[in-house]
């Protein structure tokens, strides 16, 4: 079977040039006599990979110098657990805005280590909209305000960065980082697991304003301490070197393709095409999210009759379209259309949606 268009939410499709380069360098990295994954992380080859990756990521996302960049293991969920330990004093409040599954996860991960508060939530509406900013109950003495920039499961995205005053804004960008230009200065901290839009699973990126690292936080082991991690250049222990290398290739590919501006334009076209097909199906397909809050990255949709789900997925697979089954908490379908998904993939999906409807409508 040829490579399919993979709409999987994460681990997700990677750019083919990235996979080809990794394949070409797998047995021997440059003239090192071994694969990059077999070399010491303290050796010159890997240190060059690490430094180049950070420099490229800084260029891609226009990260200012007063922000540190950390590369961490344990995924986005571990970052969620470490946020209060590093940035909230014992018993200090931290405000969480819940717009879907991952905001709720962040809140639950923080609860044992701070006075996590739900400042706003759209759960009563099934996470199909954003809670209006005027209704957020923010505490002036909170350690930070946490939002999920893009909710990967519910398909809800902030169209712009909300204003939260002087309390640092912390944002989970796992599924939308590098999908469009971003003003890093609006945030105290940005984090992202790599496996949606930045590379393979096994590594996460934390971009943090350096002054926040001066906060005492709470008693924690050195390995859980972002100050210690930064001093050790994210190598206090053996880092996930293969994942870091793959992330580096992916970031380089994004720069070669024209950077975040180019992807923003492509992603807007892809999302518009797919939502138009769903909305134009006369109810055969349905996306429940309020139009102004719809994600450009993850498009959940439902067939009008769930008995059609199995034949829909079977036919999709036969048409070379995989990874469309929805998350178990929602059911239905979901098409994840990250940077690595070409416009031709979305065209193929739209063609399939229309063909399936003709046969079953
Ligand atoms: C996937 C995802 C997570 C969880 O990431 P892990 O790396 O599995 O811990 C958290 N937040 C968002 C927005 C995600 O998409």
CSV table of C-alpha atoms and ligand atoms in Angstrom, one decimal:
chain,number,residue,atom,x,y,z
A,1,UNK,CA,0.0,0.0,0.0
A,2,UNK,CA,1.2,3.5,-0.8
A,3,UNK,CA,1.5,6.1,2.0
A,4,UNK,CA,-2.1,7.2,2.9
A,5,UNK,CA,-3.3,10.6,3.8
A,6,UNK,CA,-3.2,10.2,7.6
A,7,UNK,CA,-5.7,12.3,9.5
A,8,UNK,CA,-4.6,10.9,12.9
A,9,UNK,CA,-4.7,13.4,15.8
A,10,UNK,CA,-1.4,12.3,17.3
A,11,UNK,CA,1.0,10.7,16.8
A,12,UNK,CA,0.2,12.4,13.5
A,13,UNK,CA,1.4,12.5,9.9
A,14,UNK,CA,5.0,13.7,9.4
A,15,UNK,CA,6.3,15.4,6.3
A,16,UNK,CA,7.6,12.8,3.8
A,17,UNK,CA,10.9,14.7,3.3
A,18,UNK,CA,11.5,14.4,7.1
A,19,UNK,CA,10.9,10.7,7.1
A,20,UNK,CA,13.1,10.2,4.0
A,21,UNK,CA,16.0,12.2,5.6
A,22,UNK,CA,15.7,10.2,8.8
A,23,UNK,CA,15.7,7.0,6.8
A,24,UNK,CA,18.8,8.1,4.8
A,25,UNK,CA,20.6,9.0,8.0
A,26,UNK,CA,19.4,6.1,10.1
A,27,UNK,CA,22.3,3.7,9.8
A,28,UNK,CA,25.0,6.3,9.8
A,29,UNK,CA,24.6,9.9,10.8
A,30,UNK,CA,26.9,12.1,8.5
A,31,UNK,CA,30.3,10.5,9.0
A,32,UNK,CA,29.8,9.6,12.7
A,33,UNK,CA,30.1,5.8,12.1
A,34,UNK,CA,26.8,5.3,13.9
A,35,UNK,CA,23.2,6.4,14.0
A,36,UNK,CA,22.4,9.7,15.8
A,37,UNK,CA,20.3,7.5,18.2
A,38,UNK,CA,23.5,5.5,19.1
A,39,UNK,CA,25.7,8.5,19.9
A,40,UNK,CA,26.3,10.2,23.2
A,41,UNK,CA,24.0,13.1,23.8
A,42,UNK,CA,27.2,14.9,25.1
A,43,UNK,CA,29.1,14.3,21.9
A,44,UNK,CA,29.6,16.9,19.2
A,45,UNK,CA,27.1,15.5,16.7
A,46,UNK,CA,24.1,15.5,19.1
A,47,UNK,CA,25.0,18.8,20.7
A,48,UNK,CA,25.0,20.3,17.2
A,49,UNK,CA,21.6,18.8,16.5
A,50,UNK,CA,20.3,20.2,19.9
A,51,UNK,CA,21.6,23.7,19.3
A,52,UNK,CA,20.5,23.9,15.7
A,53,UNK,CA,17.0,22.7,16.7
A,54,UNK,CA,16.7,25.4,19.3
A,55,UNK,CA,18.0,28.1,16.9
A,56,UNK,CA,15.6,27.0,14.2
A,57,UNK,CA,12.6,26.8,16.5
A,58,UNK,CA,13.5,30.3,17.8
A,59,UNK,CA,13.5,31.5,14.2
A,60,UNK,CA,10.3,29.7,13.2
A,61,UNK,CA,8.3,31.0,16.1
A,62,UNK,CA,10.1,34.4,16.6
A,63,UNK,CA,10.9,33.6,20.2
A,64,UNK,CA,12.5,36.6,21.9
A,65,UNK,CA,15.7,36.2,23.9
A,66,UNK,CA,14.1,36.8,27.2
A,67,UNK,CA,12.3,33.5,26.8
A,68,UNK,CA,14.0,30.2,27.5
A,69,UNK,CA,13.3,27.1,25.5
A,70,UNK,CA,13.2,23.7,27.1
A,71,UNK,CA,13.0,20.3,25.5
A,72,UNK,CA,11.4,17.8,27.9
A,73,UNK,CA,10.3,14.2,28.1
A,74,UNK,CA,7.0,13.0,29.5
A,75,UNK,CA,4.7,14.8,27.0
A,76,UNK,CA,2.4,17.7,27.5
A,77,UNK,CA,0.6,16.0,30.4
A,78,UNK,CA,3.8,16.0,32.5
A,79,UNK,CA,4.2,19.7,31.7
A,80,UNK,CA,0.7,20.2,33.1
A,81,UNK,CA,1.7,18.5,36.3
A,82,UNK,CA,4.9,20.5,36.6
A,83,UNK,CA,3.3,24.0,36.0
A,84,UNK,CA,2.1,24.5,39.6
A,85,UNK,CA,5.3,22.9,41.2
A,86,UNK,CA,7.4,25.4,39.3
A,87,UNK,CA,5.3,28.5,39.2
A,88,UNK,CA,2.7,28.5,42.0
A,89,UNK,CA,3.5,29.0,45.7
A,90,UNK,CA,2.0,26.4,48.1
A,91,UNK,CA,-1.7,27.0,48.3
A,92,UNK,CA,-1.6,29.8,45.7
A,93,UNK,CA,-4.5,29.9,43.2
A,94,UNK,CA,-4.1,29.1,39.5
A,95,UNK,CA,-6.9,29.9,37.1
A,96,UNK,CA,-8.0,27.4,34.5
A,97,UNK,CA,-10.2,28.1,31.5
A,98,UNK,CA,-11.8,24.9,30.3
A,99,UNK,CA,-12.7,24.7,26.6
A,100,UNK,CA,-12.4,21.0,26.1
A,101,UNK,CA,-10.8,17.7,27.3
A,102,UNK,CA,-7.2,19.0,27.5
A,103,UNK,CA,-8.0,22.0,29.6
A,104,UNK,CA,-9.7,19.7,32.0
A,105,UNK,CA,-6.7,17.4,32.0
A,106,UNK,CA,-4.4,20.4,32.8
A,107,UNK,CA,-6.7,21.4,35.7
A,108,UNK,CA,-6.8,17.8,37.1
A,109,UNK,CA,-3.0,17.5,36.8
A,110,UNK,CA,-2.5,20.8,38.7
A,111,UNK,CA,-5.0,20.1,41.5
A,112,UNK,CA,-2.7,18.2,43.9
A,113,UNK,CA,-0.1,21.0,43.8
A,114,UNK,CA,-2.0,24.3,44.0
A,115,UNK,CA,-5.4,25.8,44.5
A,116,UNK,CA,-6.5,25.2,40.9
A,117,UNK,CA,-9.7,27.1,40.1
A,118,UNK,CA,-12.1,26.8,37.2
A,119,UNK,CA,-12.3,30.4,36.1
A,120,UNK,CA,-14.6,29.6,33.1
A,121,UNK,CA,-15.8,26.5,31.4
A,122,UNK,CA,-18.0,25.6,28.4
A,123,UNK,CA,-18.5,22.0,29.6
A,124,UNK,CA,-22.2,22.6,30.1
A,125,UNK,CA,-22.4,23.3,26.3
A,126,UNK,CA,-20.5,20.1,25.5
A,127,UNK,CA,-17.4,22.2,24.8
A,128,UNK,CA,-18.9,23.5,21.6
A,129,UNK,CA,-18.0,27.2,22.1
A,130,UNK,CA,-15.6,29.4,24.0
A,131,UNK,CA,-16.8,30.9,27.3
A,132,UNK,CA,-17.2,34.7,26.6
A,133,UNK,CA,-14.2,36.6,28.1
A,134,UNK,CA,-16.5,38.9,30.1
A,135,UNK,CA,-17.7,35.8,32.1
A,136,UNK,CA,-14.2,34.6,33.2
A,137,UNK,CA,-13.8,34.9,36.9
A,138,UNK,CA,-10.1,35.6,37.2
A,139,UNK,CA,-8.3,36.1,40.5
A,140,UNK,CA,-5.8,39.0,40.6
A,141,UNK,CA,-3.4,37.0,42.8
A,142,UNK,CA,-3.4,33.8,40.7
A,143,UNK,CA,-0.1,32.3,39.8
A,144,UNK,CA,-1.1,32.1,36.2
A,145,UNK,CA,-4.1,31.7,33.9
A,146,UNK,CA,-4.1,28.5,31.9
A,147,UNK,CA,-5.8,28.1,28.5
A,148,UNK,CA,-5.8,25.5,25.8
A,149,UNK,CA,-5.1,27.3,22.5
A,150,UNK,CA,-6.6,24.5,20.5
A,151,UNK,CA,-8.7,21.6,21.9
A,152,UNK,CA,-7.6,18.6,19.9
A,153,UNK,CA,-10.6,16.4,20.7
A,154,UNK,CA,-13.4,18.9,20.8
A,155,UNK,CA,-12.1,20.9,17.8
A,156,UNK,CA,-12.3,24.3,19.6
A,157,UNK,CA,-9.7,27.0,19.1
A,158,UNK,CA,-9.1,30.5,20.4
A,159,UNK,CA,-9.2,32.7,17.3
A,160,UNK,CA,-7.1,35.3,19.2
A,161,UNK,CA,-5.1,35.5,22.4
A,162,UNK,CA,-7.4,36.5,25.2
A,163,UNK,CA,-6.4,39.5,27.3
A,164,UNK,CA,-5.8,38.5,31.0
A,165,UNK,CA,-4.1,41.6,32.5
A,166,UNK,CA,-0.9,41.2,34.5
A,167,UNK,CA,-1.2,37.5,35.5
A,168,UNK,CA,1.0,35.4,33.2
A,169,UNK,CA,-0.9,33.6,30.5
A,170,UNK,CA,0.1,29.9,30.2
A,171,UNK,CA,-1.1,28.2,27.0
A,172,UNK,CA,-1.2,24.6,25.8
A,173,UNK,CA,-0.3,24.8,22.2
A,174,UNK,CA,0.2,21.1,21.6
A,175,UNK,CA,-2.0,20.8,18.6
A,176,UNK,CA,-1.6,24.3,17.0
A,177,UNK,CA,2.0,25.4,17.6
A,178,UNK,CA,3.6,26.7,14.4
A,179,UNK,CA,0.3,26.5,12.5
A,180,UNK,CA,0.1,30.4,12.3
A,181,UNK,CA,2.2,33.4,13.5
A,182,UNK,CA,2.2,33.8,17.3
A,183,UNK,CA,3.1,36.7,19.4
A,184,UNK,CA,5.1,34.9,22.1
A,185,UNK,CA,5.2,38.1,24.2
A,186,UNK,CA,1.5,37.8,25.0
A,187,UNK,CA,2.4,34.6,27.1
A,188,UNK,CA,4.2,33.8,30.2
A,189,UNK,CA,4.6,30.2,29.1
A,190,UNK,CA,3.8,28.2,26.0
A,191,UNK,CA,4.1,24.4,25.9
A,192,UNK,CA,3.5,21.7,23.3
A,193,UNK,CA,3.9,18.0,23.0
A,194,UNK,CA,5.6,17.5,19.6
A,195,UNK,CA,3.5,14.7,18.2
A,196,UNK,CA,0.7,16.8,16.7
A,197,UNK,CA,2.5,19.6,14.7
A,198,UNK,CA,6.2,19.5,15.6
A,199,UNK,CA,7.5,16.0,15.1
A,200,UNK,CA,7.3,12.6,16.8
A,201,UNK,CA,5.9,11.7,20.2
A,202,UNK,CA,8.4,11.5,23.1
A,203,UNK,CA,9.4,15.1,23.4
A,204,UNK,CA,7.7,18.4,24.4
A,205,UNK,CA,8.7,22.0,24.1
A,206,UNK,CA,8.4,24.6,26.8
A,207,UNK,CA,8.9,28.3,26.0
A,208,UNK,CA,9.0,30.3,29.2
A,209,UNK,CA,9.6,33.9,30.1
A,210,UNK,CA,12.9,33.8,32.0
A,211,UNK,CA,11.7,36.0,34.9
A,212,UNK,CA,9.0,33.4,35.7
A,213,UNK,CA,11.8,30.9,36.4
A,214,UNK,CA,12.9,33.0,39.4
A,215,UNK,CA,9.7,32.0,41.2
A,216,UNK,CA,10.3,29.7,44.1
A,217,UNK,CA,7.5,27.3,43.3
A,218,UNK,CA,7.3,24.3,45.6
A,219,UNK,CA,9.6,21.6,46.9
A,220,UNK,CA,10.5,19.4,43.9
A,221,UNK,CA,13.2,17.0,42.8
A,222,UNK,CA,15.8,18.6,40.5
A,223,UNK,CA,14.6,16.6,37.5
A,224,UNK,CA,11.2,18.3,37.9
A,225,UNK,CA,12.7,21.8,38.2
A,226,UNK,CA,12.7,23.9,35.1
A,227,UNK,CA,15.5,26.1,36.4
A,228,UNK,CA,17.7,23.1,36.8
A,229,UNK,CA,16.7,21.8,33.5
A,230,UNK,CA,17.5,25.0,31.8
A,231,UNK,CA,21.0,25.2,33.5
A,232,UNK,CA,21.6,21.7,32.2
A,233,UNK,CA,20.4,22.7,28.7
A,234,UNK,CA,17.5,20.1,28.9
A,235,UNK,CA,20.1,17.3,29.5
A,236,UNK,CA,20.1,16.8,33.2
A,237,UNK,CA,19.5,13.1,32.3
A,238,UNK,CA,19.6,11.4,29.0
A,239,UNK,CA,17.2,13.3,26.7
A,240,UNK,CA,15.0,11.7,24.1
A,241,UNK,CA,17.7,12.2,21.4
A,242,UNK,CA,16.0,10.5,18.5
A,243,UNK,CA,12.8,12.5,19.1
A,244,UNK,CA,14.8,15.7,19.4
A,245,UNK,CA,16.6,15.0,16.1
A,246,UNK,CA,13.2,14.3,14.4
A,247,UNK,CA,11.7,17.5,15.9
A,248,UNK,CA,14.7,19.4,14.4
A,249,UNK,CA,14.1,17.9,11.0
A,250,UNK,CA,10.5,18.9,11.1
A,251,UNK,CA,11.2,22.4,12.2
A,252,UNK,CA,13.8,22.8,9.4
A,253,UNK,CA,11.2,21.5,6.9
A,254,UNK,CA,8.7,24.2,8.1
A,255,UNK,CA,11.3,26.9,7.6
A,256,UNK,CA,12.1,25.6,4.2
A,257,UNK,CA,8.4,25.6,3.3
A,258,UNK,CA,8.1,29.3,4.1
A,259,UNK,CA,7.6,29.4,7.8
A,260,UNK,CA,4.5,30.0,9.9
A,261,UNK,CA,3.0,32.6,7.5
A,262,UNK,CA,3.0,30.1,4.7
A,263,UNK,CA,1.4,27.4,6.9
A,264,UNK,CA,-1.2,29.9,8.2
A,265,UNK,CA,-2.4,30.5,4.6
A,266,UNK,CA,-2.4,26.8,3.7
A,267,UNK,CA,-4.2,25.8,7.0
A,268,UNK,CA,-6.9,28.5,6.5
A,269,UNK,CA,-7.6,27.1,3.0
A,270,UNK,CA,-7.7,23.5,4.2
A,271,UNK,CA,-10.0,24.2,7.1
A,272,UNK,CA,-12.3,26.4,5.0
A,273,UNK,CA,-12.6,23.7,2.3
A,274,UNK,CA,-13.4,21.0,4.9
A,275,UNK,CA,-15.9,23.0,7.0
A,276,UNK,CA,-17.7,24.1,3.8
A,277,UNK,CA,-18.1,20.5,2.7
A,278,UNK,CA,-19.5,19.5,6.0
A,279,UNK,CA,-21.8,22.5,6.3
A,280,UNK,CA,-22.9,22.1,2.7
A,281,UNK,CA,-23.9,18.5,3.1
A,282,UNK,CA,-27.5,19.3,4.1
A,283,UNK,CA,-27.1,17.6,7.5
A,284,UNK,CA,-25.6,14.4,6.2
A,285,UNK,CA,-22.4,15.5,8.0
A,286,UNK,CA,-22.4,17.8,11.0
A,287,UNK,CA,-19.8,19.7,13.1
A,288,UNK,CA,-21.3,21.0,16.3
A,289,UNK,CA,-18.8,23.8,17.2
A,290,UNK,CA,-19.8,27.5,17.1
A,291,UNK,CA,-18.3,28.8,13.8
A,292,UNK,CA,-16.1,31.5,15.5
A,293,UNK,CA,-14.5,28.9,17.8
A,294,UNK,CA,-13.9,26.2,15.2
A,295,UNK,CA,-10.4,24.7,15.1
A,296,UNK,CA,-8.2,25.0,12.0
A,297,UNK,CA,-6.4,21.8,13.0
A,298,UNK,CA,-8.9,19.3,14.3
A,299,UNK,CA,-12.3,18.9,12.7
A,300,UNK,CA,-14.7,16.6,14.5
A,301,UNK,CA,-17.7,15.6,12.5
A,302,UNK,CA,-20.7,13.3,12.8
A,303,UNK,CA,-22.6,11.3,10.2
A,304,UNK,CA,-26.4,11.8,10.5
A,305,UNK,CA,-26.7,8.0,11.2
A,306,UNK,CA,-24.1,6.4,13.4
A,307,UNK,CA,-24.8,3.1,11.7
A,308,UNK,CA,-22.9,4.5,8.7
A,309,UNK,CA,-19.7,5.1,10.8
A,310,UNK,CA,-18.2,1.7,10.1
A,311,UNK,CA,-18.8,1.7,6.3
A,312,UNK,CA,-17.6,5.3,6.2
A,313,UNK,CA,-14.2,4.3,7.8
A,314,UNK,CA,-13.9,1.2,5.7
A,315,UNK,CA,-14.4,3.1,2.5
A,316,UNK,CA,-12.1,5.9,3.6
A,317,UNK,CA,-9.3,3.4,4.2
A,318,UNK,CA,-9.9,1.9,0.8
A,319,UNK,CA,-9.6,5.4,-0.6
A,320,UNK,CA,-6.2,5.9,1.1
A,321,UNK,CA,-7.6,8.1,4.0
A,322,UNK,CA,-6.7,6.8,7.5
A,323,UNK,CA,-6.9,8.0,11.1
A,324,UNK,CA,-10.5,9.4,10.8
A,325,UNK,CA,-12.1,7.7,13.7
A,326,UNK,CA,-13.2,10.2,16.4
A,327,UNK,CA,-12.0,10.2,20.0
A,328,UNK,CA,-13.7,7.7,22.3
A,329,UNK,CA,-15.1,10.5,24.5
A,330,UNK,CA,-17.0,12.0,21.5
A,331,UNK,CA,-17.4,9.2,18.9
A,332,UNK,CA,-18.0,10.1,15.3
A,333,UNK,CA,-15.2,11.2,13.1
A,334,UNK,CA,-12.3,13.6,13.3
A,335,UNK,CA,-10.0,14.9,10.6
A,336,UNK,CA,-6.7,16.3,12.0
A,337,UNK,CA,-5.2,18.6,9.3
A,338,UNK,CA,-1.9,19.7,10.8
A,339,UNK,CA,1.0,21.4,8.8
A,340,UNK,CA,2.2,18.1,7.4
A,341,UNK,CA,-1.2,17.4,5.7
A,342,UNK,CA,-1.0,18.7,2.2
A,343,UNK,CA,-4.0,20.5,0.6
A,344,UNK,CA,-4.3,17.5,-1.8
A,345,UNK,CA,-5.1,15.4,1.3
A,346,UNK,CA,-8.0,17.6,2.2
A,347,UNK,CA,-9.2,17.6,-1.4
A,348,UNK,CA,-9.2,13.8,-1.4
A,349,UNK,CA,-11.1,13.8,1.9
A,350,UNK,CA,-13.7,16.3,0.5
A,351,UNK,CA,-14.1,14.1,-2.6
A,352,UNK,CA,-14.6,11.1,-0.4
A,353,UNK,CA,-17.2,12.8,1.8
A,354,UNK,CA,-19.2,13.7,-1.3
A,355,UNK,CA,-18.9,10.3,-2.9
A,356,UNK,CA,-19.9,8.5,0.3
A,357,UNK,CA,-23.0,10.8,0.7
A,358,UNK,CA,-24.0,10.1,-2.9
A,359,UNK,CA,-23.9,6.4,-2.2
A,360,UNK,CA,-25.6,6.5,1.2
A,361,UNK,CA,-27.7,9.7,1.2
B,1,LIG,C1,-2.2,15.5,22.9
B,1,LIG,C2,-2.5,16.6,23.8
B,1,LIG,C3,-2.1,16.6,25.1
B,1,LIG,C4,-1.4,15.4,25.8
B,1,LIG,O1,-0.2,15.2,25.2
B,1,LIG,P1,0.7,14.0,25.8
B,1,LIG,O2,2.0,14.2,25.0
B,1,LIG,O3,0.0,12.7,25.4
B,1,LIG,O4,0.9,14.1,27.2
B,1,LIG,C5,-2.3,17.8,25.9
B,1,LIG,N1,-2.9,18.9,25.3
B,1,LIG,C6,-3.3,18.9,24.1
B,1,LIG,C7,-3.9,20.1,23.5
B,1,LIG,C8,-3.1,17.8,23.2
B,1,LIG,O5,-3.5,17.9,22.0
